[in-house]
Amino acid sequence: MRKLFTYKIFLLALLSFVYSATKANGYDEIKTVKGEAEFYWKQLLTPENIDSNRANSIKVSIPSSWTNYVLQSGEKPKKEGYGTYRFWIETDQENQSLVIPKLWSASKVWVNGEMVSKRGEISKTQKTKPMMVEDVVPLPKSSKYEVIVQVSNEVLFNGGIVKPFKIGFTGSILKKEKVNNIKELLWIGAILIMSFYHFIIFIFRRSNQPALFFGIFCLLIVLKLVSFGENYIYQYLKLEAGLSFNWQSKIYYLSSFMLFPIGLLYIKSLYVENSKNRVIKWFSIISFAYGVFILLTNVMLFTSTLRYFQIVIALGIIYIIYLLFKASRNRKTEAYAQLLGIFAMLFASANDILHSTNIKLTPYGEIIPIAFAIFLLMQIYIVAKRFTNAFKEVEDLSKNLELKVQLRTQEIEKQKEQLAEKNTEIVDSITYAKRLQDAILPSDNTWKEKLPNSFILYKPKDIVAGDFYWMKEVNDNILFAAADCTGHGVPGAMVSMVCSNALNRVIDEYNVTIPSKILDKTAELVVNTFAKSDKNVKDGMDISLCNLNLTTLELDWSGANNPLILIRDEELVEYKADKQPIGYFAEKNDFTNHRIQLQQGDVIYLYSDGFADQFGGEKGKKYKTGRFKEFLLSLSEKDLVKQKELLEEEFNNWKGKLEQLDDVCVLGVRI
């Protein structure tokens, strides 16, 4: 906190120095040239021919824009055009130099008949090439100097000698120019540091949107100063780097006008609850669209539209003031400081923009830096206040933290005990449900007794399962099946109880033994069972059902979505199931019965889809049915016990560390 405060005070002191009004010794010796001059409209005259055209001149005051003059015809010159000035400077000093200001927009200057300065390309047409750079020229020894200035303008709002010439001792002028350059460079550097400082804050804390918008705001100020300022960077860009007037104007006006939407977003981010997103959205869209317009058009076109965008800015300023007053009414003390800073920036922006259109709120055309210093001071106050409040909250939290931690720990321990108790109850209930489900499954002894040369791979996803295997003996026939009910876990297990009970009823009560007929009747019983509920229950099962005659080796089989695999002499045959479940189905048909004459050594497989649907392997993909059938074919000659071991190993290796997605049930029987 102390380091932050020291840093802010240092920065504020630096900014105060940068824009202080302190005068260096000798500056009083530099005089501003003000007074009367001859002006020749629509004439580009030189020392050789100016006297012969004197009758066409008018008397004007300088510095001033020629749009304020009244010609002999009674008309006022337009901003676009060209003309010549002549005035005289008298002095009784030696070692004098003349400061030629930024003339709008291309110019030539003669002193006592000798050309001393040329900026841009003067033309009587639109071929004028502006260049606005201050120049300092030493004067020959004389007590009176005739100064002739040619100016042409096709772009800017003002034309002519808008800023004053100055005369003084060469050393004093150079010294003042150097100091002014250093002051502005320090100002640019200070703002640039503030911009990067806030960008870094935003990088480390992305939720701090005010830091982002304030950083952009600072960066726009820097671009504005660099593109049209009194500093070495500007002079280098114009004289050495060849920055065109077109791009110079784009950068200047774009950075000036974009201060408005960025400032609006900054205020909105500070007072979110007081702002209307729709209003800010439309102001932002219009502003950024106008920025694109500036980038894509030439200077003459976009400068002719600046007045219209100023209307948008004026409306936006009113909305910003409304937001700040609303925030201050809600007792946000920071809003008062923000209001002062914003008013300073708004006034300065309005002054600078209007000054460019020859409307003067103040005598100065560039006061945004001073207003920004005031604005920055208010931000320092707000940040310091927020840090102070934050540290107070931390201190209060630290005092009560240990007590809060103890209370919270006790609460968590109590909740932990309650959760453990509930978990034990739930696990006990599900474990008991497993005992009930196991009761409907054929016992291992029964299965081995009826089908000794077989295996069952049964891997529930949870404690209880939706998959189940089933067996029933009727005379010399063994009925057996692998079934997959809707869902898994407790819901799946409940459905399996209903479906298993339905299978038993069909055999015991209705004396049906043909697999297709069993499935038809089972589907009817399941649908009727679920239809008793007032809920729309559409659960059921997929099943592969066999009826094997142990004497004749005839196998009757029928399937609901689940197939039968027969492997004989290392060849795999798949019997397709009917594409309908045991349960509600809109287009239900009778199930198909398949009669298969088996041979000694044949192996048949029944299975649910849990094995083939498991994700795993190096790329985390499904195992798939094709791979599963190929693996069964590779196992078919092996002992059935070994087959089960290899199937389980293959499943576990494929699954790896991934979660098991569904119940797995695979039955294998060798004839």
XYZ file of C-alpha atoms in Angstrom:
671
model
C 0.000 0.000 0.000
C 2.812 2.401 0.964
C 4.741 1.562 -2.225
C 1.660 2.168 -4.366
C 1.034 5.517 -2.659
C 4.684 6.595 -3.158
C 4.528 5.588 -6.833
C 1.359 7.596 -7.428
C 2.748 10.686 -5.683
C 5.930 10.450 -7.772
C 3.906 10.135 -10.974
C 1.696 13.063 -10.025
C 4.742 15.213 -9.300
C 6.190 14.247 -12.673
C 2.974 15.174 -14.466
C 2.844 18.487 -12.618
C 6.356 19.239 -13.796
C 5.588 18.286 -17.357
C 2.777 20.764 -17.787
C 3.935 23.455 -15.411
C 3.945 27.011 -16.681
C 7.443 27.734 -15.378
C 9.479 29.909 -17.717
C 13.200 29.432 -18.230
C 15.494 32.426 -18.012
C 15.583 34.360 -21.245
C 12.101 33.323 -22.484
C 10.873 36.883 -22.002
C 13.256 37.840 -24.791
C 11.131 35.890 -27.290
C 8.410 38.126 -28.704
C 5.191 37.099 -30.413
C 4.507 38.765 -33.728
C 0.995 40.182 -33.693
C -0.490 42.991 -35.666
C -1.511 44.002 -39.167
C -0.562 42.273 -42.413
C -1.329 42.534 -46.109
C -3.329 39.618 -47.463
C -3.677 38.650 -51.133
C -6.497 36.091 -51.681
C -6.149 33.626 -54.556
C -2.677 34.944 -55.366
C 0.706 33.276 -54.827
C 3.102 36.247 -54.877
C 6.860 36.456 -54.453
C 9.085 39.350 -53.405
C 9.539 40.206 -57.103
C 5.865 40.787 -57.954
C 4.079 41.508 -54.686
C 4.338 45.320 -54.912
C 2.700 45.393 -58.339
C -0.377 43.634 -56.896
C -0.691 45.716 -53.739
C -3.973 47.208 -54.856
C -5.565 43.768 -54.570
C -4.620 43.322 -50.919
C -6.641 43.782 -47.764
C -5.489 44.548 -44.242
C -5.880 41.669 -41.779
C -4.819 40.830 -38.241
C -2.449 37.964 -37.603
C -2.531 35.349 -36.309
C -6.024 34.414 -37.521
C -7.704 32.135 -40.046
C -8.535 33.632 -43.428
C -12.088 32.308 -43.036
C -12.590 35.314 -40.708
C -11.536 37.895 -43.320
C -13.815 40.069 -45.461
C -12.572 40.552 -49.026
C -12.953 43.711 -51.095
C -15.962 42.062 -52.750
C -17.612 41.698 -49.346
C -17.282 37.895 -49.380
C -15.404 35.721 -46.934
C -12.739 33.304 -48.174
C -13.499 29.597 -47.973
C -11.252 27.297 -46.026
C -10.074 25.734 -49.318
C -7.849 28.060 -51.290
C -4.534 29.874 -51.293
C -3.136 33.294 -50.593
C -0.121 35.429 -49.717
C 0.664 37.410 -46.563
C 3.145 40.243 -46.099
C 4.079 41.862 -42.824
C 7.078 43.607 -41.254
C 8.977 42.954 -38.046
C 11.079 45.692 -36.435
C 13.791 45.019 -33.829
C 16.808 46.734 -32.321
C 18.487 43.444 -31.305
C 21.088 41.279 -33.012
C 21.525 37.478 -33.215
C 17.843 37.079 -33.851
C 15.975 34.028 -35.178
C 12.458 33.715 -36.536
C 10.134 30.960 -35.298
C 7.849 29.934 -38.175
C 4.807 28.186 -36.695
C 2.820 25.284 -38.164
C 1.181 26.993 -41.126
C -2.108 25.492 -42.377
C -1.282 23.599 -44.488
C 1.511 24.020 -47.125
C 3.711 27.088 -47.085
C 6.709 29.062 -48.343
C 8.342 31.878 -46.379
C 10.641 34.680 -47.582
C 12.539 37.081 -45.311
C 13.954 40.218 -46.923
C 13.607 38.652 -50.376
C 15.271 35.321 -49.536
C 13.307 32.034 -49.212
C 14.005 30.636 -45.747
C 11.405 27.895 -45.348
C 9.322 25.513 -47.430
C 6.818 23.045 -45.951
C 4.860 20.694 -48.237
C 3.867 21.486 -51.815
C 1.851 24.625 -52.597
C -0.689 24.368 -55.402
C -3.595 26.308 -56.805
C -5.467 23.008 -57.205
C -6.178 20.009 -55.020
C -2.598 18.833 -55.556
C -1.534 20.693 -52.423
C 0.577 18.468 -50.157
C 0.319 19.668 -46.548
C 3.182 19.580 -44.080
C 2.730 21.258 -40.725
C 6.093 21.458 -38.948
C 7.498 24.361 -36.963
C 10.729 25.871 -38.322
C 13.432 28.107 -36.792
C 15.546 30.235 -39.146
C 18.352 32.666 -38.214
C 17.850 36.244 -39.401
C 20.452 38.442 -41.094
C 21.524 41.570 -39.250
C 18.828 44.199 -39.805
C 16.471 46.471 -37.914
C 13.471 45.662 -40.098
C 12.396 42.436 -41.796
C 9.921 41.999 -44.623
C 8.183 38.617 -44.275
C 6.212 37.150 -47.195
C 4.237 33.940 -46.616
C 2.489 31.818 -49.235
C -0.145 29.392 -47.881
C -2.440 26.908 -49.637
C -5.054 24.679 -48.022
C -7.430 22.078 -49.440
C -8.175 19.919 -46.408
C -8.160 21.595 -43.014
C -10.911 23.632 -41.387
C -8.726 26.710 -41.184
C -6.286 28.278 -43.592
C -3.611 30.876 -43.263
C -1.446 32.033 -40.366
C -3.374 30.515 -37.481
C -0.481 30.437 -35.021
C 1.825 33.402 -34.413
C 5.357 33.944 -35.685
C 7.928 34.619 -32.948
C 11.259 36.448 -32.911
C 14.004 36.401 -30.343
C 17.587 35.554 -29.496
C 18.657 32.373 -31.218
C 19.940 30.818 -27.984
C 16.716 31.536 -26.113
C 14.574 30.115 -28.920
C 16.594 26.923 -29.191
C 16.615 26.551 -25.423
C 12.854 26.977 -25.167
C 12.270 24.608 -28.089
C 14.433 21.964 -26.383
C 12.670 22.368 -23.033
C 9.228 22.180 -24.677
C 10.245 19.020 -26.514
C 11.556 17.407 -23.329
C 8.433 18.362 -21.378
C 6.148 16.848 -23.996
C 8.296 13.708 -24.292
C 8.180 13.295 -20.512
C 4.429 13.738 -20.646
C 4.133 11.132 -23.409
C 6.377 8.743 -21.469
C 4.409 9.179 -18.249
C 1.083 8.476 -19.975
C 2.606 5.519 -21.823
C 3.799 4.056 -18.500
C 0.293 4.477 -17.092
C -1.113 2.718 -20.153
C 1.227 -0.290 -19.819
C 0.701 -0.362 -16.045
C -3.066 -0.760 -16.482
C -2.643 -3.306 -19.298
C -0.492 -5.441 -16.981
C -3.130 -5.165 -14.245
C -5.729 -6.404 -16.735
C -3.526 -9.305 -17.891
C -3.191 -10.593 -14.342
C -6.834 -9.878 -13.461
C -9.060 -10.214 -16.521
C -12.179 -9.238 -14.605
C -10.748 -5.736 -14.085
C -12.230 -4.178 -17.225
C -11.748 -0.565 -16.028
C -7.979 -1.174 -16.153
C -8.212 -2.313 -19.795
C -10.293 0.657 -20.950
C -8.185 3.149 -18.993
C -5.031 1.681 -20.566
C -6.527 2.103 -24.044
C -7.613 5.641 -23.116
C -4.016 6.524 -22.173
C -2.698 4.973 -25.377
C -5.071 7.100 -27.469
C -3.797 10.244 -25.717
C -0.232 9.225 -26.625
C -1.175 8.671 -30.290
C -2.880 12.059 -30.374
C 0.228 13.829 -29.024
C 2.640 11.925 -31.242
C 0.608 12.511 -34.422
C 0.248 16.286 -33.982
C 2.419 17.620 -31.183
C 5.436 19.721 -30.301
C 7.988 16.953 -29.833
C 10.943 15.255 -31.470
C 8.892 12.160 -32.308
C 6.451 14.216 -34.371
C 9.281 16.070 -36.123
C 11.036 12.797 -36.924
C 7.886 11.233 -38.328
C 7.233 14.234 -40.581
C 10.755 15.187 -41.661
C 12.634 11.877 -41.593
C 10.136 9.004 -41.739
C 7.948 10.718 -44.327
C 4.631 10.326 -42.500
C 2.000 11.429 -45.004
C -0.506 14.094 -44.037
C -3.293 11.660 -44.898
C -2.166 9.090 -42.305
C -1.173 11.788 -39.843
C -4.732 13.123 -39.954
C -6.252 9.642 -39.716
C -4.209 8.865 -36.589
C -4.958 12.246 -35.022
C -8.714 12.282 -35.596
C -9.122 8.567 -34.925
C -7.339 8.832 -31.568
C -9.304 11.999 -30.740
C -12.756 10.621 -31.552
C -12.137 7.142 -30.132
C -11.550 8.734 -26.724
C -15.335 9.058 -26.538
C -16.433 5.388 -26.900
C -13.495 4.122 -24.824
C -14.318 6.670 -22.123
C -17.955 5.567 -22.243
C -16.976 1.898 -21.842
C -14.674 2.886 -18.975
C -17.480 4.648 -17.111
C -19.847 1.758 -17.826
C -17.348 -0.772 -16.417
C -17.066 1.276 -13.210
C -20.807 1.656 -12.698
C -22.305 -1.434 -14.339
C -25.527 -1.382 -12.368
C -26.304 2.217 -13.407
C -25.731 1.845 -17.151
C -27.968 0.526 -19.903
C -26.185 -1.931 -22.149
C -28.375 -1.140 -25.163
C -27.519 2.586 -25.101
C -23.800 1.942 -24.692
C -23.924 -0.752 -27.376
C -25.350 1.646 -29.974
C -22.990 4.490 -29.071
C -20.071 2.038 -29.369
C -21.257 0.626 -32.711
C -21.697 4.111 -34.208
C -18.319 5.291 -32.864
C -16.314 2.303 -34.028
C -18.093 2.341 -37.407
C -17.083 5.991 -37.779
C -13.529 5.033 -36.857
C -13.525 2.477 -39.690
C -14.899 5.196 -41.987
C -11.968 7.457 -41.078
C -9.485 4.668 -41.807
C -10.985 3.791 -45.195
C -11.536 7.285 -46.626
C -9.272 10.216 -47.509
C -8.812 13.348 -45.451
C -11.041 15.589 -47.534
C -13.974 13.200 -47.251
C -13.923 12.324 -43.566
C -13.072 15.855 -42.370
C -16.229 17.093 -44.116
C -18.293 14.790 -41.863
C -16.668 15.558 -38.502
C -19.382 18.015 -37.510
C -22.052 15.320 -37.771
C -20.185 12.917 -35.526
C -19.817 15.715 -32.984
C -23.608 15.475 -32.529
C -23.175 11.801 -31.534
C -20.420 12.798 -29.120
C -22.606 15.508 -27.607
C -25.402 12.991 -26.975
C -22.885 10.554 -25.528
C -21.489 13.221 -23.214
C -24.995 13.903 -21.935
C -25.433 10.173 -21.249
C -22.062 9.979 -19.443
C -23.043 12.919 -17.236
C -26.377 11.188 -16.564
C -24.572 7.988 -15.498
C -22.269 9.863 -13.154
C -25.070 11.865 -11.553
C -27.067 8.668 -11.141
C -24.087 6.958 -9.493
C -23.524 9.924 -7.178
C -27.213 9.902 -6.179
C -26.754 6.251 -5.203
C -24.146 7.458 -2.703
C -21.136 6.254 -4.646
C -18.596 8.725 -3.279
C -16.134 7.822 -6.040
C -18.613 9.154 -8.597
C -18.033 12.756 -7.416
C -14.303 12.501 -8.077
C -15.004 10.734 -11.344
C -17.471 13.456 -12.286
C -14.846 16.162 -11.817
C -12.294 14.272 -13.901
C -14.816 13.478 -16.626
C -16.025 17.081 -16.791
C -12.424 18.214 -17.256
C -11.897 15.686 -20.063
C -15.225 16.473 -21.716
C -14.580 20.174 -21.684
C -11.061 19.710 -23.041
C -12.244 17.310 -25.765
C -15.006 19.681 -26.803
C -12.547 22.587 -26.801
C -9.955 20.762 -28.921
C -12.488 19.380 -31.417
C -14.336 22.682 -31.805
C -11.047 24.585 -32.031
C -10.216 22.500 -35.116
C -13.459 23.798 -36.683
C -12.595 27.414 -35.787
C -15.030 27.538 -32.852
C -13.105 28.638 -29.767
C -14.188 27.880 -26.209
C -10.757 28.981 -24.947
C -7.769 30.702 -26.575
C -5.926 27.349 -26.476
C -6.388 24.577 -29.009
C -4.757 21.692 -27.147
C -5.764 21.434 -23.486
C -6.531 17.701 -23.297
C -3.129 16.986 -21.648
C -3.917 19.381 -18.799
C -7.435 17.966 -18.420
C -5.992 14.473 -18.494
C -3.689 15.369 -15.590
C -6.780 16.361 -13.593
C -8.567 13.196 -14.710
C -5.563 11.065 -13.756
C -5.435 12.702 -10.326
C -9.046 11.650 -9.788
C -8.216 8.068 -10.832
C -5.340 8.028 -8.352
C -7.757 9.115 -5.644
C -10.292 6.420 -6.626
C -7.649 3.650 -6.791
C -6.148 4.715 -3.470
C -9.604 4.764 -1.892
C -10.423 1.304 -3.218
C -7.087 -0.084 -2.013
C -7.681 1.443 1.404
C -11.149 -0.110 1.618
C -9.772 -3.436 0.444
C -7.059 -3.414 3.121
C -9.635 -2.542 5.767
C -11.706 -5.515 4.688
C -8.611 -7.739 4.807
C -7.790 -6.524 8.319
C -11.358 -7.198 9.476
C -11.290 -10.592 7.826
C -7.953 -11.486 9.447
C -9.291 -10.661 12.911
C -12.242 -13.003 12.528
C -10.674 -15.543 10.190
C -9.592 -18.045 12.841
C -13.036 -18.093 14.460
C -14.728 -18.405 11.070
C -12.400 -21.242 10.093
C -13.150 -23.104 13.315
C -16.900 -22.690 12.881
C -16.694 -23.667 9.236
C -14.520 -26.698 10.067
C -17.026 -27.877 12.656
C -19.843 -27.406 10.160
C -17.939 -29.331 7.477
C -17.126 -32.172 9.878
C -20.794 -32.399 10.836
C -21.838 -32.432 7.178
C -19.159 -35.020 6.483
C -20.538 -37.288 9.195
C -24.078 -36.829 7.870
C -22.956 -37.590 4.328
C -21.038 -40.679 5.486
C -24.117 -41.896 7.333
C -26.364 -41.285 4.328
C -23.833 -42.914 2.035
C -23.688 -45.989 4.259
C -27.475 -46.228 4.226
C -27.594 -45.881 0.445
C -24.811 -48.431 -0.137
C -26.459 -50.872 2.281
C -29.767 -50.475 0.450
C -28.177 -51.031 -2.946
C -26.189 -53.994 -1.620
C -29.405 -55.536 -0.391
C -30.957 -54.815 -3.789
C -28.062 -56.765 -5.320
C -28.963 -59.743 -3.152
C -32.503 -59.517 -4.498
C -31.256 -59.261 -8.073
C -28.858 -62.171 -7.585
C -31.875 -64.205 -6.514
C -33.414 -63.895 -9.999
C -30.183 -64.974 -11.701
C -29.463 -68.689 -12.206
C -26.936 -69.940 -9.668
C -23.504 -71.018 -10.886
C -24.244 -74.604 -9.883
C -27.525 -74.671 -11.811
C -25.926 -73.140 -14.880
C -22.988 -75.567 -14.863
C -25.298 -78.490 -14.294
C -27.496 -77.708 -17.315
C -24.795 -76.280 -19.593
C -21.489 -77.629 -18.319
C -19.398 -76.488 -21.276
C -20.167 -72.758 -21.045
C -19.130 -69.466 -19.433
C -20.786 -66.249 -18.189
C -18.925 -62.922 -18.274
C -21.057 -60.601 -16.138
C -19.689 -57.140 -15.201
C -22.266 -54.681 -13.833
C -21.316 -51.016 -14.174
C -22.600 -50.371 -10.646
C -23.460 -52.624 -7.719
C -26.704 -53.637 -9.403
C -27.256 -53.902 -13.138
C -29.752 -53.584 -15.947
C -28.184 -56.571 -17.745
C -29.101 -60.075 -16.594
C -28.796 -63.692 -17.775
C -31.685 -66.169 -17.550
C -32.274 -69.926 -17.704
C -35.284 -72.239 -17.599
C -35.551 -76.056 -18.096
C -38.663 -77.408 -19.863
C -38.661 -81.188 -20.434
C -35.537 -81.997 -22.487
C -35.071 -78.381 -23.530
C -32.925 -75.689 -21.918
C -34.056 -72.089 -22.411
C -31.382 -69.477 -21.745
C -30.894 -65.787 -22.592
C -28.727 -62.696 -22.245
C -30.817 -59.548 -21.668
C -30.060 -55.816 -21.569
C -32.695 -53.662 -19.846
C -33.068 -49.920 -20.205
C -30.516 -48.063 -18.049
C -28.101 -49.400 -15.470
C -27.674 -49.181 -11.717
C -30.819 -49.107 -9.568
C -33.239 -48.013 -12.388
C -31.897 -50.721 -14.701
C -32.108 -53.331 -11.957
C -35.784 -52.502 -11.312
C -36.587 -52.897 -15.009
C -34.674 -56.215 -15.056
C -36.861 -57.516 -12.215
C -39.998 -56.703 -14.229
C -38.639 -58.288 -17.437
C -37.258 -61.411 -15.714
C -40.584 -61.940 -13.965
C -42.399 -61.579 -17.301
C -40.205 -64.279 -18.894
C -40.946 -66.684 -16.047
C -44.693 -66.015 -16.255
C -44.774 -66.753 -19.982
C -43.231 -70.195 -19.360
C -45.041 -71.064 -16.112
C -48.489 -69.581 -16.710
C -48.885 -69.610 -20.494
C -46.779 -72.733 -21.299
C -45.058 -71.039 -24.237
C -41.635 -72.456 -25.247
C -41.027 -71.169 -28.779
C -38.581 -68.216 -28.398
C -40.402 -65.871 -30.797
C -43.728 -66.527 -29.047
C -42.085 -66.070 -25.662
C -40.820 -62.640 -26.753
C -44.235 -61.657 -28.142
C -45.982 -62.523 -24.882
C -43.209 -61.044 -22.704
C -43.465 -57.748 -24.591
C -47.215 -57.709 -23.960
C -46.776 -58.339 -20.217
C -44.055 -55.679 -19.862
C -46.108 -53.041 -21.695
C -49.167 -53.839 -19.559
C -47.104 -53.617 -16.370
C -45.762 -50.159 -17.186
C -49.133 -49.015 -18.545
C -50.585 -49.191 -15.033
C -48.594 -46.064 -14.161
C -50.002 -42.624 -14.951
C -46.496 -41.723 -16.111
C -45.364 -42.282 -19.695
C -42.934 -45.185 -19.088
C -41.309 -46.631 -22.205
C -38.636 -48.811 -20.628
C -38.019 -52.408 -21.692
C -35.212 -54.706 -22.743
C -33.158 -56.078 -25.629
C -32.671 -59.850 -25.467
C -31.189 -62.855 -27.248
C -33.228 -65.973 -26.312
C -32.407 -69.659 -27.078
C -34.295 -72.943 -26.713
C -31.798 -75.836 -26.997
C -32.890 -79.457 -27.347
C -30.042 -81.437 -25.791
C -31.102 -84.650 -27.578
C -31.545 -83.472 -31.158
C -29.190 -80.464 -30.870
C -31.878 -78.317 -32.492
C -31.762 -74.682 -31.430
C -34.711 -72.329 -31.683
C -33.658 -68.707 -31.323
C -35.255 -65.256 -31.435
C -33.776 -61.838 -30.688
C -34.968 -58.348 -29.811
C -32.193 -56.054 -31.079
C -29.507 -58.463 -29.768
C -28.081 -61.078 -32.240
C -26.759 -64.634 -31.969
C -23.225 -65.593 -33.026
C -22.504 -69.152 -34.219
C -18.905 -70.249 -34.871
C -18.400 -73.552 -36.686
C -15.100 -74.756 -38.182
C -13.530 -71.329 -37.584
C -16.278 -69.579 -39.559
C -18.557 -66.999 -37.915
C -22.257 -66.751 -38.729
C -24.367 -63.935 -37.278
C -28.138 -64.339 -36.910
C -29.760 -60.912 -37.001
C -32.322 -59.922 -34.396
C -35.627 -58.162 -35.028
C -35.178 -54.390 -34.780
C -37.635 -53.862 -31.950
C -37.378 -54.055 -28.137
C -39.361 -55.904 -25.509
C -41.540 -52.987 -24.456
C -43.496 -50.167 -26.014
C -42.776 -49.791 -29.749
C -44.896 -47.822 -32.208
C -44.493 -50.225 -35.165
C -44.394 -53.543 -33.345
C -44.442 -56.802 -35.345
C -44.334 -60.450 -34.309
C -40.849 -61.668 -33.492
C -39.120 -64.077 -35.902
C -38.191 -67.607 -34.862
C -34.984 -69.148 -36.240
C -34.388 -72.943 -36.124
C -30.726 -73.946 -36.302
C -29.374 -77.511 -36.476
C -26.253 -77.494 -34.328
C -23.293 -79.851 -34.552
C -20.797 -81.137 -32.039
C -18.083 -78.494 -31.502
C -20.254 -75.510 -32.447
C -19.908 -72.464 -30.179
C -22.734 -69.965 -29.738
C -22.478 -66.522 -28.114
C -25.163 -64.238 -26.681
C -24.267 -60.743 -25.482
C -25.450 -57.244 -24.614
C -23.956 -54.086 -26.196
C -21.872 -53.060 -23.145
C -18.619 -54.690 -24.334
C -18.706 -53.279 -27.897
C -19.779 -49.755 -26.746
C -16.943 -49.307 -24.243
C -14.554 -46.403 -24.936
C -10.832 -46.992 -24.582
C -7.654 -47.850 -26.409
C -4.916 -45.355 -27.281
C -7.356 -42.871 -28.882
C -10.291 -43.300 -26.480
C -12.639 -44.693 -29.141
C -15.405 -47.326 -29.032
C -14.445 -50.988 -29.144
C -17.193 -51.601 -31.759
C -19.091 -54.777 -32.722
C -16.810 -55.699 -35.637
C -13.731 -55.881 -33.408
C -15.752 -57.837 -30.814
C -16.808 -60.507 -33.358
C -13.233 -60.859 -34.643
C -12.026 -61.372 -31.079
C -14.701 -64.032 -30.449
C -13.597 -65.836 -33.609
C -9.989 -65.819 -32.402
C -11.085 -67.388 -29.077
C -13.522 -69.997 -30.382
C -11.108 -72.941 -30.361
C -9.980 -72.322 -26.788
C -11.375 -73.778 -23.596
C -14.507 -71.929 -22.395
C -12.954 -71.022 -19.031
C -9.935 -69.598 -20.878
C -12.250 -67.700 -23.211
C -13.864 -65.923 -20.258
C -10.445 -64.968 -18.840
C -9.255 -63.588 -22.184
C -12.506 -61.665 -22.744
C -12.243 -60.037 -19.315
C -8.586 -59.221 -19.882
C -9.349 -57.707 -23.300
C -12.133 -55.542 -21.821
C -10.006 -54.265 -18.923
C -7.016 -53.514 -21.167
C -9.222 -51.625 -23.650
C -11.013 -49.628 -20.935
C -7.767 -48.718 -19.176
C -8.327 -45.829 -16.768
C -11.573 -44.745 -18.398
C -14.928 -45.254 -16.699
C -17.029 -48.302 -17.581
C -19.968 -46.934 -19.544
C -22.522 -49.759 -19.340
C -23.217 -53.212 -17.943
C -21.475 -56.093 -19.710
C -22.986 -59.552 -20.223
C -21.503 -62.242 -22.547
C -22.611 -65.915 -22.632
C -20.678 -68.640 -24.427
C -21.879 -72.262 -24.946
C -20.017 -75.069 -26.719
C -22.128 -77.953 -28.074
